[in-house]
Coordinates of C-alpha atoms in Angstrom, one line a residue:
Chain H
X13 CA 57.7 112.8 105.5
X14 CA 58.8 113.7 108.9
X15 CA 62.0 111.6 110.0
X16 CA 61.2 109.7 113.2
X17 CA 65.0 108.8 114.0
X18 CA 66.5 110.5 117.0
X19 CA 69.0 112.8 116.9
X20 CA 71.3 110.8 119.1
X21 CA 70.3 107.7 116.9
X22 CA 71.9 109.1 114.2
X23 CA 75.2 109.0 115.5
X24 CA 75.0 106.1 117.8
X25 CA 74.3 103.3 115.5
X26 CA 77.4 103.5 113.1
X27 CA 79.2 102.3 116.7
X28 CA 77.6 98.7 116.8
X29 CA 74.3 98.6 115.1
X30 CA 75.2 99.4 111.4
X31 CA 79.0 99.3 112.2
X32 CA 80.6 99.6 108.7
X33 CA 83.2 97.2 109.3
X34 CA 81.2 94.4 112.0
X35 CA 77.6 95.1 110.3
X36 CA 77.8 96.4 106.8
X37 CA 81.7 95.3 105.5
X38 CA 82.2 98.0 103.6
X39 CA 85.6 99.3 103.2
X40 CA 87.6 96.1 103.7
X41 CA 90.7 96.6 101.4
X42 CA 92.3 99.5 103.6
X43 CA 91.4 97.6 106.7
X44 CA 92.9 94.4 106.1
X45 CA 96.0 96.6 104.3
X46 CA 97.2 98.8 107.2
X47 CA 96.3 97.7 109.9
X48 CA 99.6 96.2 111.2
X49 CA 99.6 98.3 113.7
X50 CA 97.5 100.7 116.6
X51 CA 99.3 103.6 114.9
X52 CA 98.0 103.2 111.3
X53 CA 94.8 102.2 112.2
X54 CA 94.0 105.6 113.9
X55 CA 95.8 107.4 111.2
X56 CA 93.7 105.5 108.5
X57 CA 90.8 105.9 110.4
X58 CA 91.2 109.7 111.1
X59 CA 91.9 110.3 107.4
X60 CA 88.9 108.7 106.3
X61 CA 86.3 110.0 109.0
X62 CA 87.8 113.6 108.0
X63 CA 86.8 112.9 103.9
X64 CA 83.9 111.3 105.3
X65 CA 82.5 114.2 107.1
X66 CA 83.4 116.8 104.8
X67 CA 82.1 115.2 101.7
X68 CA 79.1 114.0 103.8
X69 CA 78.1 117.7 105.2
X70 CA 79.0 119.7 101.7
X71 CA 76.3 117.0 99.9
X72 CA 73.9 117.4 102.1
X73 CA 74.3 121.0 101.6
X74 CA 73.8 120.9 97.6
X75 CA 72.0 117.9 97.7
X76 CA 68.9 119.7 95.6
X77 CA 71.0 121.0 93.2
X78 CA 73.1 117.8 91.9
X79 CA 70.9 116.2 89.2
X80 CA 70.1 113.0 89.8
X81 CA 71.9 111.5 87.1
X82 CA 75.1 112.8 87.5
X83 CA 75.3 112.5 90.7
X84 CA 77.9 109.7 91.2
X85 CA 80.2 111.5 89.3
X86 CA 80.0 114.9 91.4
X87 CA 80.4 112.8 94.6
X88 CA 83.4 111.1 93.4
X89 CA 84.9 114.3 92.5
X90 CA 84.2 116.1 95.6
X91 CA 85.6 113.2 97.4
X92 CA 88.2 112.9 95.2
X93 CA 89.3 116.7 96.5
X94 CA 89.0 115.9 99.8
X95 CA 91.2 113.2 100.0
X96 CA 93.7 114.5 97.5
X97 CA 94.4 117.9 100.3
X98 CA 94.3 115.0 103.2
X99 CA 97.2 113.2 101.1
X100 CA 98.7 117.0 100.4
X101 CA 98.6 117.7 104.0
X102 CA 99.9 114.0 105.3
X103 CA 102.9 114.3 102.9
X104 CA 103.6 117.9 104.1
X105 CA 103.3 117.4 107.4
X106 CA 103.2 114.0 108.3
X107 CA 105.8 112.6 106.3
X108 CA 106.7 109.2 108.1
X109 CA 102.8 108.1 108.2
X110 CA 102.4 109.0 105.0
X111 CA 105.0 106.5 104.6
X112 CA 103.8 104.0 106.6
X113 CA 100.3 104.3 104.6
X114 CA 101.6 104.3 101.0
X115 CA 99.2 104.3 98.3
X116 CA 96.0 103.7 100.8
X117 CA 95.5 107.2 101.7
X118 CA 94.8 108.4 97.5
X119 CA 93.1 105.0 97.8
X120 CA 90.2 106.1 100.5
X121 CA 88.3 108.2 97.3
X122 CA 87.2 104.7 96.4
X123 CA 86.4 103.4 99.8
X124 CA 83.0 102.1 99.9
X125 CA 82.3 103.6 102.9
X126 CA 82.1 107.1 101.9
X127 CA 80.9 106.9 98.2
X128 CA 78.3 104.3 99.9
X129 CA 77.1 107.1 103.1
X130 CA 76.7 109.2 100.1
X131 CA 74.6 107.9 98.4
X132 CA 72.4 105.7 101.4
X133 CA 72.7 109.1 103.4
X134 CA 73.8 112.4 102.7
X135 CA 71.9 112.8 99.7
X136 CA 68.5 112.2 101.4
X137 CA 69.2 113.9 104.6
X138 CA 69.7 117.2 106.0
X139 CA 73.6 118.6 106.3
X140 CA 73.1 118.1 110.4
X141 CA 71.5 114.4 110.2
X142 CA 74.2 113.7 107.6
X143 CA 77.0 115.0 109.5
X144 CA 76.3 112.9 112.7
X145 CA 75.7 110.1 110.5
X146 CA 79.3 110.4 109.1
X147 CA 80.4 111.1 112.6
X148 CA 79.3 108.0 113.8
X149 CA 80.5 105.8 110.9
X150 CA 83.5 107.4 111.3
X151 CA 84.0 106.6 114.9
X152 CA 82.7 103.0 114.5
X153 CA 85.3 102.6 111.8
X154 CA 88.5 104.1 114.0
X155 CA 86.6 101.6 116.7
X156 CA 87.2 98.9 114.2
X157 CA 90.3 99.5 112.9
X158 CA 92.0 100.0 116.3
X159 CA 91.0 97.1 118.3
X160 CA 92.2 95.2 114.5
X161 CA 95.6 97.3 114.2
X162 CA 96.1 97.0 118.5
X163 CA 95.5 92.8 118.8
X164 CA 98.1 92.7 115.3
X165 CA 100.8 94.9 116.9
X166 CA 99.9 93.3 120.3
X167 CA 100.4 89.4 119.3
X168 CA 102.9 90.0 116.2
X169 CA 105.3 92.3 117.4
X170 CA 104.8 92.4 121.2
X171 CA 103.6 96.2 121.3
X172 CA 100.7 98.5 121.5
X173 CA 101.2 102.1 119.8
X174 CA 104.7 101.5 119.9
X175 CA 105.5 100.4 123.7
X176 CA 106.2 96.8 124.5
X177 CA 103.5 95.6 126.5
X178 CA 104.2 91.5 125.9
X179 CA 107.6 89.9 127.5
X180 CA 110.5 89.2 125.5
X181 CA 110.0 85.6 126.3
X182 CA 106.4 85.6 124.0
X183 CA 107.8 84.9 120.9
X184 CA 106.1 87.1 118.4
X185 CA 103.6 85.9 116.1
X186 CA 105.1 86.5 112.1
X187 CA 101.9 85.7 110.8
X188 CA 99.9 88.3 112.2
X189 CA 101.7 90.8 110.5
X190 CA 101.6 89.5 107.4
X191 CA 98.4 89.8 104.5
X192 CA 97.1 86.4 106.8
X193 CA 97.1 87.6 109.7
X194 CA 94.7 90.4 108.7
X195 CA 92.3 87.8 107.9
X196 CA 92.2 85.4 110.5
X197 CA 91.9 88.4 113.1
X198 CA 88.7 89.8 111.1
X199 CA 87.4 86.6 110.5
X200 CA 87.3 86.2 114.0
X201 CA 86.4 89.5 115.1
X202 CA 83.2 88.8 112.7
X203 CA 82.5 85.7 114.0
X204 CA 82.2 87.1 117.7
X205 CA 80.5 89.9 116.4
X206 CA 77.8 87.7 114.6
X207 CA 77.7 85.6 117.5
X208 CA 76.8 88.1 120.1
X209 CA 74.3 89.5 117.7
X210 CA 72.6 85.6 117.4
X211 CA 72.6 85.1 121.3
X212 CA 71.0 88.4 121.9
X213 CA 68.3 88.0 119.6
X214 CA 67.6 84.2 120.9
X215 CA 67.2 85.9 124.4
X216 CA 65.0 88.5 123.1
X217 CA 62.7 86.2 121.1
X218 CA 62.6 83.6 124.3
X219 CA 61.7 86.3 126.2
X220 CA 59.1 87.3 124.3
X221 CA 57.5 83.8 123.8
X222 CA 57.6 83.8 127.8
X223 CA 56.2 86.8 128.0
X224 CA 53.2 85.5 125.7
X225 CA 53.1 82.5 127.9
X226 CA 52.7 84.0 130.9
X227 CA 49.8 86.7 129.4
X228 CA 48.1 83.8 128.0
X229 CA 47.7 81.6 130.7
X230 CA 46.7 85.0 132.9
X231 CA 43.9 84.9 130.3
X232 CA 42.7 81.3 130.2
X233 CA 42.8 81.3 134.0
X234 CA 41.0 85.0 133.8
X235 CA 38.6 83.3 131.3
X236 CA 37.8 80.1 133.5
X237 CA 37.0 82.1 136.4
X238 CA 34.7 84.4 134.2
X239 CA 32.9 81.3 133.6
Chain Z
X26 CA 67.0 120.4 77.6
X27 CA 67.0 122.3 80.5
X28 CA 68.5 119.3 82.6
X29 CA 71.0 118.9 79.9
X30 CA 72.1 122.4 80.8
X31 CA 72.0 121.4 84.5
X32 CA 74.2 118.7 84.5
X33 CA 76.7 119.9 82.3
X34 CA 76.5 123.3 84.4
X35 CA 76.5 121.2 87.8
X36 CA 79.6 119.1 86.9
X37 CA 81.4 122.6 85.5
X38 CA 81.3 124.5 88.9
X39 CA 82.0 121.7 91.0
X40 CA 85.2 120.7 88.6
X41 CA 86.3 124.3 88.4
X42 CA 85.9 124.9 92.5
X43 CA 88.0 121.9 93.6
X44 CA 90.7 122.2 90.6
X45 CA 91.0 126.0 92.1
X46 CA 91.2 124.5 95.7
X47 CA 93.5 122.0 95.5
X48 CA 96.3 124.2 93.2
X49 CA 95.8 126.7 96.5
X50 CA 96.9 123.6 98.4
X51 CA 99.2 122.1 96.5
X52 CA 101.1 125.6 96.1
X53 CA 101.4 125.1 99.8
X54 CA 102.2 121.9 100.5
X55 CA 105.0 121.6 97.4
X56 CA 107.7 123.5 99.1
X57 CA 107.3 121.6 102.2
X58 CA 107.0 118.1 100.2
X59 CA 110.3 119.2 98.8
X60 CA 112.0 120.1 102.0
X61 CA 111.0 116.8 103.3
X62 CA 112.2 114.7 100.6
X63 CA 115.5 117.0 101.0
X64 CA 116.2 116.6 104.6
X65 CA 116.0 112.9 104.8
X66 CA 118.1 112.3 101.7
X67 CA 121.0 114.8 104.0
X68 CA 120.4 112.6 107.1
X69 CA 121.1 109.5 105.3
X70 CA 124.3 111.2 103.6
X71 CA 125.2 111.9 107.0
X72 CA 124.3 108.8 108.4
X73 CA 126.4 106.6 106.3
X74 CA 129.5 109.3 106.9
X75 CA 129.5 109.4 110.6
X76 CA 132.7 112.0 110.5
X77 CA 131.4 114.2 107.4
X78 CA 130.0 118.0 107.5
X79 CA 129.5 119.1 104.1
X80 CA 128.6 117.0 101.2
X81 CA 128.4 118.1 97.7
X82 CA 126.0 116.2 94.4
X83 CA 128.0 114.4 91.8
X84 CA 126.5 115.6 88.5
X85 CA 126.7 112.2 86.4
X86 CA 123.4 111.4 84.8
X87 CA 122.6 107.8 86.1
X88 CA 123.7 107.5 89.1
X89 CA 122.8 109.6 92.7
X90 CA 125.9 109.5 94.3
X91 CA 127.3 112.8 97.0
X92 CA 130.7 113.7 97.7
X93 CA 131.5 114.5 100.9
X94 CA 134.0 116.2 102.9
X95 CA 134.8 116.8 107.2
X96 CA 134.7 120.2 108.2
X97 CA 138.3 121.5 106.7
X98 CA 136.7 120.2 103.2
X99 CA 139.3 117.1 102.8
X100 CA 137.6 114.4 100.8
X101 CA 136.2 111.3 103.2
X102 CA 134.7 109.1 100.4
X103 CA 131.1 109.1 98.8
X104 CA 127.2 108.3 99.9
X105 CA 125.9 106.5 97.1
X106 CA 122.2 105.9 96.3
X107 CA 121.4 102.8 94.5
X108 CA 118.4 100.5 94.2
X109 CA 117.6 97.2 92.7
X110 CA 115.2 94.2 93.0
X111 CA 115.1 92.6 96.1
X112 CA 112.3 89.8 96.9
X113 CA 109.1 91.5 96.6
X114 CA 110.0 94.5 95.3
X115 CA 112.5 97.8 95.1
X116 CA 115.4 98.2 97.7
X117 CA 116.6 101.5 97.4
X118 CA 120.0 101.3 99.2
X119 CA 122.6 104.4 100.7
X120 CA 125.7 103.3 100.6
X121 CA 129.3 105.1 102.2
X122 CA 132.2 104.3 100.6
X123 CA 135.8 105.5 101.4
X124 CA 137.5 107.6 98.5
X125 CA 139.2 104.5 97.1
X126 CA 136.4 102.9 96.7
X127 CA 137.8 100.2 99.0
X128 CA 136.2 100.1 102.3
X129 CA 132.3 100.7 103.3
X130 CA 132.0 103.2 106.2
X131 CA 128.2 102.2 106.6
X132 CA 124.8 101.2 105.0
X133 CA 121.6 102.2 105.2
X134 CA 118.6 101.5 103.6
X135 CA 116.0 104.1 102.3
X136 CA 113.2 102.1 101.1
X137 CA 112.0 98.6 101.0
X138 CA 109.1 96.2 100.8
X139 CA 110.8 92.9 102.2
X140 CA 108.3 90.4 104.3
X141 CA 107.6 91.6 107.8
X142 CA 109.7 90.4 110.2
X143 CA 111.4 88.4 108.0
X144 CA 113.4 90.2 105.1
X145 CA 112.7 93.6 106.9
X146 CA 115.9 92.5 108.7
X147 CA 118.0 93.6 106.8
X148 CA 117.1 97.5 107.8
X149 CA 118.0 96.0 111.2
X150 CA 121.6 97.1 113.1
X151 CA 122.8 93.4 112.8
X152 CA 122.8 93.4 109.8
X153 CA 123.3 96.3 108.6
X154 CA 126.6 96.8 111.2
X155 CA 128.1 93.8 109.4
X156 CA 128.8 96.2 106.8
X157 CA 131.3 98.6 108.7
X158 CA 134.3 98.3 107.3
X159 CA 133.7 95.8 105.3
X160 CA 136.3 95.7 102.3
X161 CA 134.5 95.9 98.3
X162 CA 138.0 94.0 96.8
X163 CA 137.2 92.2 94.3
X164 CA 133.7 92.1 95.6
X165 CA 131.3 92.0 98.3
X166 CA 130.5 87.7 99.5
X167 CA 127.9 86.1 101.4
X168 CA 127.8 83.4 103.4
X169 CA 125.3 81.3 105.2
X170 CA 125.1 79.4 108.3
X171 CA 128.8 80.0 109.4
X172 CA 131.0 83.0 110.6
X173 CA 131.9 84.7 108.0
X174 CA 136.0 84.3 107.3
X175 CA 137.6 86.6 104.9
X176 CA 137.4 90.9 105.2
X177 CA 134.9 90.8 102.3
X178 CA 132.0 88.6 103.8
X179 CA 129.1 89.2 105.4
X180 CA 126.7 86.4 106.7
X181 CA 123.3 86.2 104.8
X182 CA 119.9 86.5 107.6
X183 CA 118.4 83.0 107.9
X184 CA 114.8 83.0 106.8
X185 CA 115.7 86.7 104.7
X186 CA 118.5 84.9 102.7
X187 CA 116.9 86.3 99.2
X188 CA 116.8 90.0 100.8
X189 CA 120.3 89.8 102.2
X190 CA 121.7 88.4 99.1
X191 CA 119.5 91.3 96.7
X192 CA 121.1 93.9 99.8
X193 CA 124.8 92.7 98.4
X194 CA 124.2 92.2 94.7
X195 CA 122.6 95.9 94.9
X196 CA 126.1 97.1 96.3
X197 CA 128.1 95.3 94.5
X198 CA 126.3 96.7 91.3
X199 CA 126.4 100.2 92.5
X200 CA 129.7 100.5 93.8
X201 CA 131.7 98.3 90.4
X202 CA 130.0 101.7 88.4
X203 CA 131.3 104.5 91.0
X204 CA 134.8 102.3 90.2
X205 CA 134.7 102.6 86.6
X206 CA 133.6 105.9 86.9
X207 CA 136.5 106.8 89.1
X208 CA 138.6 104.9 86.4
X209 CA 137.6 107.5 83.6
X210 CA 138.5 110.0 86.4
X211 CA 134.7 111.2 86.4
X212 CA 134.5 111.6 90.1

């Protein structure tokens, strides 16, 4: 079977169309968790697209060789590496984000998003395909969890990545740094998301029926004067 | 059979690679982890002992506590390490204290899990500040809603009154065992 999907496809569509936190809400307990912030959302974000594309280009490599039947168990444990040297690294390194993200970094081997790409991806496609797949999820998660993290820091404690942006005379919102205010923001975000999706299909379909207006009457008309 | 043999084989190599991998990487990454941990524990010491230089462990089993001294080595007091329940969870505390015991020279706190924006006051310099100077005889008060009045009180954050009164119970815990430990002459 020969794939038909553009190259460019590939990548694009884990932006908007299959967005893994708009489209497919995978991956929800880290981004409701850390994302109080800007600054944790790209960290989070980062962290996961780098398990993401590791884990996603190494399976596609060995794809042939991993029988079928074990092959959850050899994906969790090669993303189970992968994030344990990302927490390694973070704690060495980074020790005041690693911090901030507590237990959720150890936590991204069971993210759905990878084990899921895995196993709807990687293991059917080649190591290229697979990597701009992971690429693009990737990106549409940082997407996500950014513009979630910025409008939290932005309307709960007056800042964006750090820098007061709001007056002092806004007072800031508690709530939206808090577990609730996680939810109401995605809830929303969701909503909008679902809702532009529903308006541009209405256009597209009323188009379309237009459209078959238009090349029907053409006909009749066509029809009558044949006649 | 044969896929028996794969699988088993399969899951081996892929076990054996990323267990050698990740003791490469955590062979690395240990020392630095370590020096880490190391160097904010010192700046706290420090931090709550504005005048020391050198500051030496107290080897008591049970308590985290470090003696420290200004530059000629005279004894300044102690930076004590403590923790206890606050209102969600742990609030690991570092605590100066003057050599008698008597007087705080400053607090700071190390780790907590307090409400956002609300009980995460009390890492704030308001609060915390109310603690300079502040005398430990016969113990550490709070009070709420008004100034406080006597050398010994501090006023509780409105909204965070459960964390602020967990941040004083924790001292007052920590610092009554440095006293009886000074009483056996331990320290």
């Amino acid at each position: 079977m020969v794939k038909q999907v553009p190259l460019s496809k590939e990548f694009l569509k884990g932006l908007w169309e299959q967005n893994p936190i708009f489209k497919q809400v995978l991956g929800m307990c880290p981004t409701l968790a850390v994302t109080v912030s800007a600054i944790n959302g790209i960290a989070m974000a980062l962290a996961t697209t780098f398990v993401l594309v590791t884990a996603s280009l190494l399976i596609s490599t060995i794809r042939k060789l991993i029988p079928n039947q074990v092959r959850i168990a050899a994906y969790i444990v090669i993303i189970a590496t992968f994030v344990t040297i990302v927490d390694l690294v973070m704690k060495a390194k980074f020790p005041e984000l690693s911090k901030a993200l507590g237990p959720f970094i150890p936590l991204i081997v069971v993210n759905c998003i990878i084990l899921g790409r895995q196993e709807a991806f990687a293991s059917k496609n080649t190591p290229f395909r697979a990597l701009l797949d992971a690429l693009g999820m990737g990106a549409g998660f940082f997407i996500a969890l950014v513009s979630l993290g910025g409008i939290r820091e932005i309307i709960g404690s007056r800042t964006f990545l750090g820098i007061q942006i709001l007056p002092d005379a806004f007072e800031p919102w508690l709530i939206m740094i808090l577990p609730a205010g996680a939810f109401l923001t995605l809830g929303l975000m969701l909503g909008f998301a679902n809702m532009y999706t529903d308006r541009k299909k209405r256009i597209e379909k009323e188009s379309l029926i237009e459209q078959y207006k238009r090349v029907s009457k053409v006909e009749i008309s066509m029809a009558q004067e044949g006649i | 059979m044969n896929n028996v043999v794969k699988m088993i084989l399969t899951l081996s190599i892929i076990g054996v690679v990323s267990g050698g991998l990740l003791s490469r990487i955590d062979n690395w990454a240990d020392p630095l982890i370590a020096a880490n941990q190391k160097a904010q524990t010192e700046e706290a010491i420090f931090k709550v002992q504005p005048e020391a230089q050198n500051y030496e462990p107290v080897n008591i089993a049970g308590i985290e506590a470090y003696k420290v001294s200004d530059a000629s080595n005279n004894p300044l007091g102690y930076s004590l390490v403590y923790s206890g329940n606050g209102f969600q969870g742990k609030i690991r505390l570092m605590i100066g204290l003057t050599s008698d015991l008597e007087k705080i020279t400053a607090l700071e706190i190390l780790e907590q899990v307090e409400t956002p924006g609300l009980g995460t006051k009390v890492t704030e310099d308001p609060f915390r500040n109310q603690f300079k100077g502040l005398e430990t005889l016969p113990q550490i008060n709070w009070v709420k809603g008004i100034n406080p009045s006597h050398p010994n009180e501090i006023q509780a954050i409105t909204g965070a009154t459960i964390s602020s009164k967990a941040v004083v119970a924790i001292m007052n815990v920590g610092i009554l065992k440095m006293r009886k430990l000074q009483k056996e002459g331990k320290i």
